[in-house]
Amino acid sequence: RKGTAVITGASSGLGLATAKALAETGKWHVIMACRNFLKAEKAAKSVGMSKEDYTVMHLDLASLESVKQFVDNFRRTEQPLDVLVCNAAVYQPTAKEPSFTAEGFEISVGTNHLGHFLLSRLLLDDLKKSDYPSKRMIIVGSITGNTNTLAGNVPPKANLGDLRGLASGLNGQNSSMIDGGEFDGAKAYKDSKVCNMLTMQELHRRYHEETGVTFASLYPGCIATTGLFREHIPLFRLLFPPFQKYITKGYVSEEEAGKRLAQVVSDPSLGKSGVYWSWNNNSSSFENQLSKEASDAEKAKKLWEVSEKLVGLA
Ligand code: NDP
């Protein structure tokens, strides 16, 4: 049978390119889990995906209620779940004030981390039930959260501190930042990516042996052309792609990045659990090192426990 992969945020950028790459193999049915139904349908058509290869289902990660409804709706379709890809993200580098999710969490961490945290915890049961030979859960990470890299050292740097802001609800009353500091939209995004990478490793430690599920994260390269940068100032958007292409040489096209993530979904040679994948300039994959904070097992455990409380699992 075909594999079934759920991809969040498949209506643009990396998620869409991955959906397309998987659909083209003829071996996958892709559930495009998106907040904008019409945009997702149009996006699928625009890249030439055929009707039988995908289903659009509504998911707004900025609402925990919507996450639960998505899980219910998915279960009602009675399809198996073979791979979950947590890909969607928001990035608000120029925001002066924080905005908040339906439950009142700062929106970058609320969407990118807490929404995906609840989704992955609920869907783990479905993954366990699948009889697919290589079941995987992938959470897209980023170089920007990794302070052991050049890109990760561009200020403001990611730093979760002792998680005091998260523990106090991330609702703007005490703080809207995980470390309890002043709001900074660019840092909130980077912090959320550290959470994504810590969560993947904690899932691996808790569930890999018991379930056989492969947990993985990745940095697909700098996809400088995606919608992620839509809220950045125009000059940045003009100069960022050529800067990445010719100066840092970290640039990767949406199509190439989609192929990389599709490898993490289905390539037999990328089946190892607990790995953060990256690619060389010649496009060969390797197991990359995470920064000290993004591989801190103590912090991962604490993040897990605080997040469980916030999303109502504990
Ligand atoms: P895009 O902005 O193109 O895609 C983000 C996707 O997330 C869109 O489909 C968007 O939906 C969706 N999304 C945003 N908020 C929500 C929500 N509340 N509920 C459901 N879906 C939502 O960015 P990219 O493709 O670049 O980003 C994809 C992933 O890649 C992210 O995890 C990002 O951190 C990561 N990444 C990107 C890099 C890059 O250079 N671009 C580098 C490293 C990692 P909609 O279409 O409705 O807006």
XYZ file of C-alpha atoms and ligand atoms in Angstrom:
362
model
C 0.000 0.000 0.000
C 0.898 3.674 -0.305
C 2.326 5.372 2.784
C 0.333 8.161 4.411
C 2.248 11.268 5.480
C 0.766 14.229 7.340
C 2.664 17.476 6.612
C 1.798 20.633 8.541
C 2.055 23.925 6.664
C 2.100 22.233 3.249
C 0.502 25.266 1.574
C 3.821 26.933 0.750
C 7.611 26.781 0.824
C 9.299 23.677 2.204
C 6.065 21.867 3.137
C 4.621 22.227 -0.359
C 7.886 21.214 -2.053
C 8.051 18.117 0.189
C 4.420 17.206 -0.536
C 5.159 17.465 -4.248
C 8.363 15.411 -4.018
C 6.569 12.624 -2.087
C 3.517 12.631 -4.375
C 5.747 12.314 -7.450
C 7.204 9.021 -6.220
C 3.729 7.453 -6.467
C 4.376 5.786 -3.102
C 2.768 8.385 -0.820
C -0.579 9.923 -0.057
C -0.001 13.321 1.531
C -2.369 14.875 4.068
C -1.753 18.609 3.733
C -2.574 19.930 7.224
C -3.148 23.643 6.612
C -4.861 26.660 8.136
C -6.060 28.019 4.785
C -7.984 25.406 2.832
C -8.310 27.344 -0.420
C -4.646 28.404 -0.449
C -3.572 24.781 0.091
C -5.795 23.471 -2.733
C -4.471 26.129 -5.095
C -0.885 25.424 -4.046
C -1.266 21.683 -4.698
C -2.694 22.389 -8.159
C -0.022 24.976 -8.935
C 2.769 22.409 -8.496
C 0.869 19.801 -10.515
C -0.057 17.334 -7.745
C -2.852 15.011 -8.835
C -6.055 14.668 -6.825
C -5.499 11.070 -5.745
C -2.117 11.896 -4.211
C -3.258 14.368 -1.554
C -6.027 15.486 0.828
C -6.226 18.939 2.373
C -7.359 18.938 6.009
C -7.834 21.966 8.213
C -5.294 22.580 10.988
C -4.538 25.866 12.719
C -1.592 25.306 15.027
C -2.282 28.623 16.757
C -5.303 26.963 18.416
C -5.006 23.855 20.595
C -8.716 23.243 19.994
C -8.027 23.127 16.249
C -5.156 20.673 16.843
C -7.529 18.333 18.711
C -10.186 18.680 16.017
C -7.628 17.869 13.329
C -6.652 14.677 15.177
C -10.350 13.682 15.463
C -10.994 14.426 11.797
C -7.931 12.497 10.720
C -8.957 9.464 12.803
C -12.415 9.584 11.267
C -10.886 9.044 7.805
C -9.632 5.653 9.114
C -6.352 6.016 7.278
C -3.193 4.761 8.920
C -0.578 7.341 9.931
C 2.899 6.341 8.754
C 4.844 9.611 8.891
C 4.189 12.942 10.609
C 6.124 16.011 9.455
C 5.917 19.035 11.777
C 6.936 21.744 9.323
C 4.697 24.817 9.706
C 6.139 27.942 11.288
C 5.624 31.646 11.741
C 8.439 34.192 11.914
C 7.851 37.795 12.979
C 11.263 39.476 12.874
C 9.946 43.045 12.666
C 7.037 42.822 15.161
C 7.269 45.498 17.851
C 4.626 43.857 20.035
C 3.877 40.173 20.574
C 0.731 38.586 19.168
C -0.955 35.590 20.751
C -2.551 32.267 19.882
C -6.176 31.370 20.686
C -5.104 30.152 24.136
C -3.013 33.287 24.703
C 0.559 32.043 24.093
C 3.074 34.245 22.256
C 2.441 33.279 18.641
C 5.868 32.048 17.415
C 6.461 29.637 20.278
C 2.700 28.949 20.549
C 2.462 27.875 16.896
C 5.883 26.431 16.089
C 6.431 24.613 19.393
C 3.276 24.235 21.527
C 0.878 23.497 18.628
C 3.266 20.878 17.264
C 3.996 19.520 20.747
C 0.310 18.699 21.287
C -0.114 17.397 17.725
C 2.892 15.085 17.943
C 1.898 13.742 21.357
C -1.653 12.947 20.218
C -0.609 11.436 16.875
C 2.076 9.255 18.445
C -0.707 6.778 19.274
C -1.695 6.646 15.622
C 1.901 6.147 14.499
C 2.229 3.280 16.978
C -0.735 1.516 15.377
C 0.594 1.750 11.821
C 2.073 -1.421 10.298
C 4.290 0.564 7.927
C 7.866 -0.795 7.923
C 9.546 2.551 8.681
C 7.374 4.893 10.759
C 8.805 8.357 11.271
C 8.118 11.619 13.069
C 10.059 14.616 11.789
C 10.234 18.069 13.351
C 11.860 20.682 11.117
C 14.681 22.450 12.952
C 16.988 25.244 11.895
C 20.553 26.411 11.942
C 19.370 29.700 13.464
C 18.652 28.040 16.796
C 22.121 26.510 16.865
C 24.623 28.864 18.447
C 27.492 26.552 17.434
C 27.135 27.905 13.871
C 27.851 31.247 12.214
C 24.166 31.841 11.363
C 23.170 30.924 14.912
C 25.454 33.619 16.258
C 23.719 36.509 14.530
C 22.020 38.426 17.350
C 19.537 38.091 18.921
C 20.710 34.575 19.770
C 18.396 31.776 20.865
C 18.394 31.238 24.613
C 15.696 29.501 26.655
C 17.291 30.453 29.981
C 15.635 28.620 32.862
C 12.251 28.599 31.027
C 10.715 30.977 33.575
C 8.676 32.901 30.955
C 7.287 29.671 29.487
C 6.477 28.309 32.931
C 4.541 31.469 33.735
C 2.325 30.996 30.684
C 4.057 32.973 27.898
C 0.986 35.215 27.849
C 2.557 38.656 28.029
C 1.506 39.244 31.631
C 4.855 38.295 33.084
C 6.671 37.825 29.816
C 6.046 36.669 26.264
C 9.540 35.168 25.937
C 10.602 31.703 27.130
C 13.553 33.089 29.125
C 11.372 35.747 30.741
C 13.024 38.632 28.839
C 11.766 41.508 26.688
C 9.766 40.611 23.566
C 11.878 40.110 20.443
C 10.156 38.479 17.464
C 13.339 37.178 15.815
C 14.521 35.614 19.073
C 11.094 34.077 19.744
C 11.356 32.249 16.396
C 14.870 30.997 17.159
C 13.795 29.889 20.627
C 10.869 27.989 19.082
C 13.282 26.152 16.772
C 15.452 25.151 19.767
C 12.240 23.778 21.340
C 11.546 21.799 18.140
C 15.010 20.207 18.225
C 14.863 19.486 21.985
C 11.390 17.936 21.598
C 12.580 15.619 18.842
C 15.402 14.315 21.073
C 13.113 13.909 24.089
C 10.615 11.956 21.954
C 13.503 9.774 20.818
C 14.642 9.111 24.399
C 11.136 8.361 25.664
C 9.571 6.479 22.768
C 12.008 5.196 20.160
C 12.775 1.838 21.787
C 9.217 1.157 22.847
C 7.538 2.130 19.554
C 10.182 1.640 16.852
C 9.267 5.088 15.498
C 12.193 7.057 14.033
C 12.355 10.612 15.379
C 14.396 13.111 13.380
C 15.028 16.782 12.811
C 16.856 18.590 10.049
C 18.195 21.813 8.678
C 17.340 21.704 4.979
C 19.574 24.675 4.023
C 18.673 28.334 3.671
C 15.540 28.461 1.517
C 15.761 32.231 1.126
C 12.759 32.521 -1.190
C 9.942 31.090 0.968
C 7.050 32.929 2.600
C 8.857 32.678 5.945
C 10.455 36.044 5.268
C 7.204 37.718 4.211
C 7.143 40.005 7.248
C 10.719 41.167 6.836
C 11.521 44.644 5.482
C 11.567 44.872 1.623
C 15.322 45.573 1.416
C 16.035 42.404 3.399
C 13.791 40.369 1.122
C 15.586 41.759 -1.940
C 19.117 41.133 -0.700
C 18.741 37.955 1.372
C 18.499 35.411 -1.529
C 21.594 36.688 -3.447
C 23.488 37.056 -0.136
C 22.793 33.414 0.679
C 23.530 32.303 -2.896
C 26.838 34.064 -3.474
C 28.265 34.984 -0.065
C 27.364 32.296 2.477
C 26.660 29.657 -0.213
C 24.015 28.248 2.136
C 21.210 28.912 -0.362
C 19.030 26.041 -1.437
C 16.009 26.114 -3.773
C 12.569 25.153 -2.493
C 12.627 22.149 -4.803
C 15.999 20.900 -3.503
C 14.966 21.501 0.133
C 11.733 19.555 -0.523
C 13.765 16.628 -1.876
C 15.922 16.695 1.257
C 12.949 16.580 3.616
C 11.371 13.874 1.438
C 14.556 11.815 2.003
C 14.122 12.135 5.756
C 10.527 10.916 5.276
C 11.249 7.857 3.196
C 14.884 7.136 2.323
C 15.971 3.838 3.931
C 19.466 5.260 4.565
C 18.025 8.078 6.718
C 16.122 5.817 9.087
C 18.266 6.387 12.191
C 16.407 7.898 15.169
C 17.466 10.910 17.250
C 19.394 12.524 14.383
C 19.556 16.153 13.220
C 20.250 15.888 9.469
C 22.083 18.438 7.339
C 23.458 18.425 3.789
C 26.851 19.267 2.295
C 27.258 21.627 -0.651
C 27.235 18.573 -2.904
C 23.822 17.653 -1.434
C 24.886 14.581 0.513
C 23.289 14.140 3.926
C 25.198 13.843 7.204
C 24.402 13.661 10.934
C 25.013 17.166 12.230
C 25.950 18.346 15.744
C 23.495 20.480 17.692
C 24.546 23.398 19.882
C 25.059 22.895 23.616
C 21.610 24.247 24.478
C 19.809 22.441 21.642
C 21.234 19.104 22.877
C 20.839 19.710 26.633
C 18.948 16.649 27.943
C 18.060 18.319 31.262
C 16.530 21.267 29.463
C 14.676 18.975 27.057
C 13.078 17.184 30.024
C 12.084 20.427 31.696
C 10.720 21.826 28.427
C 8.674 18.642 28.010
C 7.162 18.928 31.473
C 6.331 22.645 31.248
C 4.890 22.204 27.728
C 2.708 19.302 28.878
C 1.118 21.572 31.462
C 0.539 24.414 28.998
C -1.180 22.213 26.396
C -3.249 20.382 29.007
C -1.581 16.957 28.865
C -0.501 16.995 32.510
P 6.659 29.335 4.664
O 6.231 30.595 5.337
O 6.724 29.302 3.181
O 5.751 28.135 5.138
C 5.243 28.062 6.433
C 3.982 27.259 6.430
O 3.476 27.216 7.774
C 2.872 27.861 5.555
O 2.234 26.803 4.888
C 1.961 28.495 6.585
O 0.615 28.550 6.192
C 2.106 27.498 7.729
N 1.590 28.026 8.982
C 1.927 29.175 9.620
N 1.175 29.334 10.718
C 0.331 28.272 10.797
C -0.709 27.884 11.676
N -1.057 28.649 12.719
N -1.352 26.734 11.437
C -1.034 25.976 10.370
N -0.085 26.293 9.482
C 0.584 27.442 9.687
O 8.093 29.015 5.309
P 9.155 27.819 5.048
O 8.665 26.878 4.048
O 10.455 28.481 4.856
O 9.196 27.140 6.490
C 8.916 25.788 6.695
C 9.792 25.256 7.816
O 11.161 25.331 7.435
C 9.680 25.996 9.142
O 9.649 25.064 10.187
C 10.950 26.833 9.182
O 11.335 27.091 10.516
C 11.899 25.878 8.507
N 13.113 26.464 7.988
C 13.087 27.370 6.956
C 14.264 27.896 6.477
C 14.289 28.881 5.372
O 15.384 29.320 5.042
N 13.170 29.256 4.775
C 15.555 27.477 7.026
C 15.461 26.518 8.101
C 14.279 26.028 8.524
P 0.041 29.695 5.207
O 0.424 29.255 3.833
O -1.427 29.644 5.456
O 0.680 30.990 5.603
